[in-house]
Amino acid sequence: MSVIRNIFIRFSKQIETSDHQKDSSLNTHYYKATFNQVFHSVEELFRQDADCRIVTVSKDHGEIAVEINKPIPCFLIVTVVSVRGMETAVDFNISSEKFSPIGLYPILRKRLISYYEKMNKLHTLVRIGKSS
């Protein structure tokens, strides 16, 4: 049964990070920083990426929408939420309409992990996923 599930996942064209992901690398990341600090860092991260174009920024909703051109065209929504005064969560939702005979999931997953790695260099990581 899990082999069939893995095949379906491999061909998934959408990934959303959350506290409830089975893949721990795709769990929500929490940073020791204010909402404004993290939101600014996320916005700058995508402004400086030549493969990305910010479509909309809604600080009131804590969301940034981004079009990504390479390696495959996809659309990303970043959500930044203040959990406590100095703890802010970051989640990603990435999707693509492109088809790949080997499946898009590995490519999309790798991209999300790279964004978290970049954020980990900018802010102190408090935890990954929901606290126990």
Short mmCIF file of C-alpha atoms in Angstrom, two decimals:
data_model
loop_
_atom_site.label_atom_id
_atom_site.label_comp_id
_atom_site.label_asym_id
_atom_site.label_seq_id
_atom_site.Cartn_x
_atom_site.Cartn_y
_atom_site.Cartn_z
CA MET A 1 0.00 0.00 0.00
CA SER A 2 2.80 2.47 0.83
CA VAL A 3 4.45 1.85 -2.56
CA ILE A 4 1.30 3.02 -4.33
CA ARG A 5 1.06 6.02 -1.98
CA ASN A 6 4.71 6.93 -2.73
CA ILE A 7 4.02 6.81 -6.47
CA PHE A 8 1.07 9.18 -6.08
CA ILE A 9 3.16 11.53 -3.93
CA ARG A 10 5.98 11.53 -6.50
CA PHE A 11 3.58 12.84 -9.15
CA SER A 12 1.99 15.43 -6.86
CA LYS A 13 2.18 18.94 -8.31
CA GLN A 14 1.65 20.73 -4.99
CA ILE A 15 3.37 20.71 -1.59
CA GLU A 16 2.39 22.62 1.53
CA THR A 17 4.57 22.75 4.60
CA SER A 18 2.81 22.43 7.95
CA ASP A 19 3.14 21.11 11.49
CA HIS A 20 1.43 17.90 10.36
CA GLN A 21 3.69 16.83 7.50
CA LYS A 22 4.93 13.23 7.62
CA ASP A 23 8.19 14.40 6.02
CA SER A 24 9.89 16.27 8.88
CA SER A 25 11.93 18.42 6.46
CA LEU A 26 8.61 19.91 5.33
CA ASN A 27 7.39 20.82 8.80
CA THR A 28 6.78 24.46 9.72
CA HIS A 29 9.97 26.23 10.80
CA TYR A 30 9.88 28.59 13.79
CA TYR A 31 12.43 31.39 14.13
CA LYS A 32 13.55 33.52 17.06
CA ALA A 33 12.68 36.89 15.54
CA THR A 34 9.79 39.31 15.28
CA PHE A 35 7.19 39.08 12.54
CA ASN A 36 8.62 42.20 10.83
CA GLN A 37 12.18 40.83 10.83
CA VAL A 38 11.17 37.48 9.31
CA PHE A 39 8.72 39.00 6.82
CA HIS A 40 11.41 41.43 5.60
CA SER A 41 13.94 38.57 5.27
CA VAL A 42 11.54 36.45 3.24
CA GLU A 43 10.70 39.36 0.96
CA GLU A 44 14.40 40.14 0.39
CA LEU A 45 15.18 36.48 -0.22
CA PHE A 46 12.85 36.44 -3.22
CA ARG A 47 13.68 39.95 -4.46
CA GLN A 48 17.34 38.90 -4.75
CA ASP A 49 16.60 35.62 -6.53
CA ALA A 50 16.85 36.13 -10.31
CA ASP A 51 14.60 33.11 -10.94
CA CYS A 52 11.76 34.61 -8.89
CA ARG A 53 9.31 37.47 -9.30
CA ILE A 54 7.22 38.69 -6.39
CA VAL A 55 3.61 38.98 -7.53
CA THR A 56 1.94 40.30 -4.37
CA VAL A 57 2.93 41.25 -0.86
CA SER A 58 0.31 41.39 1.87
CA LYS A 59 1.93 42.20 5.18
CA ASP A 60 -1.51 42.40 6.84
CA HIS A 61 -2.14 38.75 5.93
CA GLY A 62 1.51 37.72 6.32
CA GLU A 63 1.66 36.44 2.75
CA ILE A 64 3.99 36.84 -0.19
CA ALA A 65 3.12 35.34 -3.60
CA VAL A 66 6.01 34.49 -5.90
CA GLU A 67 6.31 33.22 -9.48
CA ILE A 68 9.33 30.96 -9.97
CA ASN A 69 10.76 30.46 -13.47
CA LYS A 70 13.54 27.90 -13.01
CA PRO A 71 14.17 24.96 -12.84
CA ILE A 72 10.45 24.53 -13.54
CA PRO A 73 7.75 27.20 -13.63
CA CYS A 74 5.81 27.19 -10.39
CA PHE A 75 3.89 29.40 -8.01
CA LEU A 76 4.76 29.87 -4.33
CA ILE A 77 2.88 31.41 -1.44
CA VAL A 78 4.91 32.12 1.69
CA THR A 79 3.02 32.59 4.94
CA VAL A 80 4.66 34.30 7.92
CA VAL A 81 2.84 34.16 11.27
CA SER A 82 3.85 35.61 14.62
CA VAL A 83 3.41 32.92 17.27
CA ARG A 84 4.80 34.87 20.22
CA GLY A 85 6.72 38.11 20.60
CA MET A 86 10.02 36.66 19.45
CA GLU A 87 8.83 33.51 17.67
CA THR A 88 7.65 33.56 14.08
CA ALA A 89 6.56 30.65 11.88
CA VAL A 90 7.20 30.30 8.15
CA ASP A 91 5.24 28.00 5.83
CA PHE A 92 5.37 27.49 2.07
CA ASN A 93 2.80 26.32 -0.47
CA ILE A 94 4.30 25.56 -3.87
CA SER A 95 2.55 24.26 -6.98
CA SER A 96 3.16 23.77 -10.68
CA GLU A 97 1.06 22.96 -13.72
CA LYS A 98 4.01 21.41 -15.55
CA PHE A 99 4.14 17.65 -16.13
CA SER A 100 7.27 15.60 -15.59
CA PRO A 101 7.58 11.91 -16.46
CA ILE A 102 9.70 11.40 -13.32
CA GLY A 103 7.35 13.40 -11.09
CA LEU A 104 7.57 16.95 -9.76
CA TYR A 105 7.47 16.23 -6.03
CA PRO A 106 11.25 15.72 -5.63
CA ILE A 107 11.99 18.99 -7.46
CA LEU A 108 9.41 21.00 -5.50
CA ARG A 109 10.50 19.43 -2.19
CA LYS A 110 14.17 20.28 -2.87
CA ARG A 111 13.23 23.89 -3.59
CA LEU A 112 11.27 24.26 -0.31
CA ILE A 113 14.12 22.73 1.69
CA SER A 114 16.56 25.17 0.08
CA TYR A 115 14.35 28.11 1.14
CA TYR A 116 14.28 26.86 4.72
CA GLU A 117 18.08 26.43 4.64
CA LYS A 118 18.46 30.05 3.49
CA MET A 119 16.11 31.24 6.26
CA ASN A 120 18.08 29.20 8.82
CA LYS A 121 21.17 31.25 7.92
CA LEU A 122 19.30 34.53 8.45
CA HIS A 123 17.50 33.77 11.73
CA THR A 124 17.93 31.50 14.73
CA LEU A 125 15.84 28.38 14.29
CA VAL A 126 13.79 27.71 17.45
CA ARG A 127 12.15 24.46 16.35
CA ILE A 128 10.76 22.51 13.44
CA GLY A 129 7.16 21.38 13.65
CA LYS A 130 4.72 21.69 16.48
CA SER A 131 6.14 21.68 20.00
CA SER A 132 5.58 18.52 22.02
#
